[in-house]
Amino acid sequence: MNKKVVTYLTAMLLCAASFWAIGDRQTTTVQAATHTLTKTVMHNAQAYSRLGKKVKGSYPAFSTIIVDDQLVIIGTQPHAPYYKIANKKRYIKASNIDGVKRKLTQNSYVYVSSRQKAGTKVIKKGSTITTYGSAYRFKNGQLYYRVSGPQRQYIKAKNLGPVTGSSTEETTVTVINSRGTAIYKDEDNIDTINKRVKKGTKFRVDRCEEGSRAEYIENIIGQFVPNAVIYRIKGTTHWLWGLDVKANKKLPVHDYNAENFTYIRFNQDVNVYNADGTMQDHHGQKIRKQGGSFKVNKLLYIWVPTENKVELFYHLVGDEFYSTHPEVSEKIEVGDAYVKQNEVEFFLGIKLKPSNTVQDALNQAKQNNSN
């Protein structure tokens, strides 16, 4: 997957264009050197591929491993980056190494086994605890999270709330721009400048992100850098422009678009349909096979009367697309439109689930026919 292409194409959406293509702007990308880190595995760790599939290999608790310092995001699960094993095409979950943060929902003891406490000290409700990996089920049938090492120490899972964060995704950044930097609000729009801060100011940040939000700030500043990132100030909805600050360590880079939206590709010419399953008439024109990716926001079953069956369709976000016969009309306007799932290719982002059932589609078709 070429994220540079995806990121650039997504930026075009901000200009209200439904078709995205590579422009002629000349840019230079500076790739950060990859270094290695020595880490201790705190929870038995399964190895995964870059696509998030389990592969042969595992790493036992309290073993030492060497990983690349640039973490990667696989999938869209929150607080779940991966470390790449140095010189191998293997990845393991950072939560098995650095852990994740949770809050105690009630006073708790630390245990070394289901029957033996690690001590008499009670950890108070509301305290933030770092847990490692998934929960273990002990012989007494209860689930426990590992919370320390190298000795095995655990807290009952039922006493802990959901994940609230991870040190893997936190660091301190320092403003290095001699003119200082702006702070951008993320409310209805991310282009509102809150205030400017001086060079040397430090911030604790908890997310590094590329994608359309970063590109929006990039367009305001006029500093065009492929895969430019922004940092979120911890505990806020405020952001810093990545080139104005220096981070103490590398953070995993989230792709805002991939984690929030769904994109398809037209790998063949396709017809366009209405919500009632009828094909749109564009005088023989179709959406043509083309590069780039296109945003969709719904997957649903629709009865197709000409085929006498139900099919799965994506709902298109854009309403104007390049046509198969540009000599007649370069683009066709489709309005509120759908394309068959089996005629396009899922490309990036959230894999949508059908928002209705086959029976729902049949019932809707009967209602349409009765009106």
JSON list of N, CA, C and O in Angstrom, two decimals, residues 245-264:
[
{"chain": "A", "resi": 245, "resn": "VAL", "atom": "N", "xyz": [8.14, 21.21, 15.67]},
{"chain": "A", "resi": 245, "resn": "VAL", "atom": "CA", "xyz": [8.55, 20.64, 16.95]},
{"chain": "A", "resi": 245, "resn": "VAL", "atom": "C", "xyz": [9.49, 19.46, 16.73]},
{"chain": "A", "resi": 245, "resn": "VAL", "atom": "O", "xyz": [9.52, 18.87, 15.65]},
{"chain": "A", "resi": 246, "resn": "LYS", "atom": "N", "xyz": [10.22, 19.12, 17.79]},
{"chain": "A", "resi": 246, "resn": "LYS", "atom": "CA", "xyz": [11.08, 17.95, 17.77]},
{"chain": "A", "resi": 246, "resn": "LYS", "atom": "C", "xyz": [10.64, 17.02, 18.89]},
{"chain": "A", "resi": 246, "resn": "LYS", "atom": "O", "xyz": [10.51, 17.43, 20.05]},
{"chain": "A", "resi": 247, "resn": "ALA", "atom": "N", "xyz": [10.39, 15.75, 18.55]},
{"chain": "A", "resi": 247, "resn": "ALA", "atom": "CA", "xyz": [9.91, 14.77, 19.53]},
{"chain": "A", "resi": 247, "resn": "ALA", "atom": "C", "xyz": [11.08, 14.04, 20.17]},
{"chain": "A", "resi": 247, "resn": "ALA", "atom": "O", "xyz": [12.10, 13.76, 19.52]},
{"chain": "A", "resi": 248, "resn": "ASN", "atom": "N", "xyz": [10.93, 13.71, 21.44]},
{"chain": "A", "resi": 248, "resn": "ASN", "atom": "CA", "xyz": [11.97, 12.97, 22.16]},
{"chain": "A", "resi": 248, "resn": "ASN", "atom": "C", "xyz": [12.11, 11.54, 21.66]},
{"chain": "A", "resi": 248, "resn": "ASN", "atom": "O", "xyz": [13.18, 10.94, 21.78]},
{"chain": "A", "resi": 249, "resn": "LYS", "atom": "N", "xyz": [11.05, 10.98, 21.15]},
{"chain": "A", "resi": 249, "resn": "LYS", "atom": "CA", "xyz": [11.11, 9.63, 20.57]},
{"chain": "A", "resi": 249, "resn": "LYS", "atom": "C", "xyz": [10.09, 9.54, 19.45]},
{"chain": "A", "resi": 249, "resn": "LYS", "atom": "O", "xyz": [9.17, 10.36, 19.35]},
{"chain": "A", "resi": 250, "resn": "LYS", "atom": "N", "xyz": [10.25, 8.53, 18.61]},
{"chain": "A", "resi": 250, "resn": "LYS", "atom": "CA", "xyz": [9.31, 8.32, 17.53]},
{"chain": "A", "resi": 250, "resn": "LYS", "atom": "C", "xyz": [8.01, 7.72, 18.07]},
{"chain": "A", "resi": 250, "resn": "LYS", "atom": "O", "xyz": [8.02, 6.83, 18.91]},
{"chain": "A", "resi": 251, "resn": "LEU", "atom": "N", "xyz": [6.90, 8.23, 17.56]},
{"chain": "A", "resi": 251, "resn": "LEU", "atom": "CA", "xyz": [5.60, 7.69, 17.88]},
{"chain": "A", "resi": 251, "resn": "LEU", "atom": "C", "xyz": [5.03, 6.97, 16.67]},
{"chain": "A", "resi": 251, "resn": "LEU", "atom": "O", "xyz": [5.38, 7.29, 15.53]},
{"chain": "A", "resi": 252, "resn": "PRO", "atom": "N", "xyz": [4.17, 5.98, 16.88]},
{"chain": "A", "resi": 252, "resn": "PRO", "atom": "CA", "xyz": [3.48, 5.37, 15.73]},
{"chain": "A", "resi": 252, "resn": "PRO", "atom": "C", "xyz": [2.64, 6.42, 15.03]},
{"chain": "A", "resi": 252, "resn": "PRO", "atom": "O", "xyz": [2.02, 7.27, 15.69]},
{"chain": "A", "resi": 253, "resn": "VAL", "atom": "N", "xyz": [2.63, 6.41, 13.72]},
{"chain": "A", "resi": 253, "resn": "VAL", "atom": "CA", "xyz": [1.92, 7.42, 12.94]},
{"chain": "A", "resi": 253, "resn": "VAL", "atom": "C", "xyz": [0.55, 6.89, 12.53]},
{"chain": "A", "resi": 253, "resn": "VAL", "atom": "O", "xyz": [0.45, 5.93, 11.77]},
{"chain": "A", "resi": 254, "resn": "HIS", "atom": "N", "xyz": [-0.49, 7.51, 13.04]},
{"chain": "A", "resi": 254, "resn": "HIS", "atom": "CA", "xyz": [-1.85, 7.14, 12.67]},
{"chain": "A", "resi": 254, "resn": "HIS", "atom": "C", "xyz": [-2.24, 7.80, 11.36]},
{"chain": "A", "resi": 254, "resn": "HIS", "atom": "O", "xyz": [-1.90, 8.96, 11.12]},
{"chain": "A", "resi": 255, "resn": "ASP", "atom": "N", "xyz": [-2.95, 7.06, 10.53]},
{"chain": "A", "resi": 255, "resn": "ASP", "atom": "CA", "xyz": [-3.52, 7.63, 9.31]},
{"chain": "A", "resi": 255, "resn": "ASP", "atom": "C", "xyz": [-4.98, 7.96, 9.61]},
{"chain": "A", "resi": 255, "resn": "ASP", "atom": "O", "xyz": [-5.82, 7.07, 9.74]},
{"chain": "A", "resi": 256, "resn": "TYR", "atom": "N", "xyz": [-5.28, 9.23, 9.74]},
{"chain": "A", "resi": 256, "resn": "TYR", "atom": "CA", "xyz": [-6.63, 9.67, 10.11]},
{"chain": "A", "resi": 256, "resn": "TYR", "atom": "C", "xyz": [-7.68, 9.13, 9.14]},
{"chain": "A", "resi": 256, "resn": "TYR", "atom": "O", "xyz": [-8.75, 8.68, 9.54]},
{"chain": "A", "resi": 257, "resn": "ASN", "atom": "N", "xyz": [-7.36, 9.15, 7.87]},
{"chain": "A", "resi": 257, "resn": "ASN", "atom": "CA", "xyz": [-8.33, 8.72, 6.86]},
{"chain": "A", "resi": 257, "resn": "ASN", "atom": "C", "xyz": [-8.60, 7.22, 6.96]},
{"chain": "A", "resi": 257, "resn": "ASN", "atom": "O", "xyz": [-9.74, 6.77, 6.93]},
{"chain": "A", "resi": 258, "resn": "ALA", "atom": "N", "xyz": [-7.52, 6.44, 7.10]},
{"chain": "A", "resi": 258, "resn": "ALA", "atom": "CA", "xyz": [-7.66, 4.98, 7.16]},
{"chain": "A", "resi": 258, "resn": "ALA", "atom": "C", "xyz": [-8.41, 4.54, 8.41]},
{"chain": "A", "resi": 258, "resn": "ALA", "atom": "O", "xyz": [-9.08, 3.51, 8.41]},
{"chain": "A", "resi": 259, "resn": "GLU", "atom": "N", "xyz": [-8.29, 5.30, 9.49]},
{"chain": "A", "resi": 259, "resn": "GLU", "atom": "CA", "xyz": [-8.90, 4.90, 10.76]},
{"chain": "A", "resi": 259, "resn": "GLU", "atom": "C", "xyz": [-10.33, 5.42, 10.91]},
{"chain": "A", "resi": 259, "resn": "GLU", "atom": "O", "xyz": [-11.03, 5.03, 11.84]},
{"chain": "A", "resi": 260, "resn": "ASN", "atom": "N", "xyz": [-10.76, 6.28, 9.99]},
{"chain": "A", "resi": 260, "resn": "ASN", "atom": "CA", "xyz": [-12.08, 6.88, 10.15]},
{"chain": "A", "resi": 260, "resn": "ASN", "atom": "C", "xyz": [-13.01, 6.70, 8.94]},
{"chain": "A", "resi": 260, "resn": "ASN", "atom": "O", "xyz": [-14.22, 6.84, 9.09]},
{"chain": "A", "resi": 261, "resn": "PHE", "atom": "N", "xyz": [-12.45, 6.39, 7.78]},
{"chain": "A", "resi": 261, "resn": "PHE", "atom": "CA", "xyz": [-13.26, 6.33, 6.56]},
{"chain": "A", "resi": 261, "resn": "PHE", "atom": "C", "xyz": [-12.96, 5.06, 5.79]},
{"chain": "A", "resi": 261, "resn": "PHE", "atom": "O", "xyz": [-12.11, 4.26, 6.17]},
{"chain": "A", "resi": 262, "resn": "THR", "atom": "N", "xyz": [-13.68, 4.87, 4.70]},
{"chain": "A", "resi": 262, "resn": "THR", "atom": "CA", "xyz": [-13.52, 3.71, 3.83]},
{"chain": "A", "resi": 262, "resn": "THR", "atom": "C", "xyz": [-13.30, 4.18, 2.41]},
{"chain": "A", "resi": 262, "resn": "THR", "atom": "O", "xyz": [-13.99, 5.09, 1.94]},
{"chain": "A", "resi": 263, "resn": "TYR", "atom": "N", "xyz": [-12.35, 3.55, 1.71]},
{"chain": "A", "resi": 263, "resn": "TYR", "atom": "CA", "xyz": [-12.02, 3.94, 0.35]},
{"chain": "A", "resi": 263, "resn": "TYR", "atom": "C", "xyz": [-12.02, 2.72, -0.57]},
{"chain": "A", "resi": 263, "resn": "TYR", "atom": "O", "xyz": [-11.60, 1.63, -0.19]},
{"chain": "A", "resi": 264, "resn": "ILE", "atom": "N", "xyz": [-12.50, 2.93, -1.78]},
{"chain": "A", "resi": 264, "resn": "ILE", "atom": "CA", "xyz": [-12.52, 1.89, -2.80]},
{"chain": "A", "resi": 264, "resn": "ILE", "atom": "C", "xyz": [-11.76, 2.36, -4.03]},
{"chain": "A", "resi": 264, "resn": "ILE", "atom": "O", "xyz": [-11.46, 3.55, -4.17]}
]
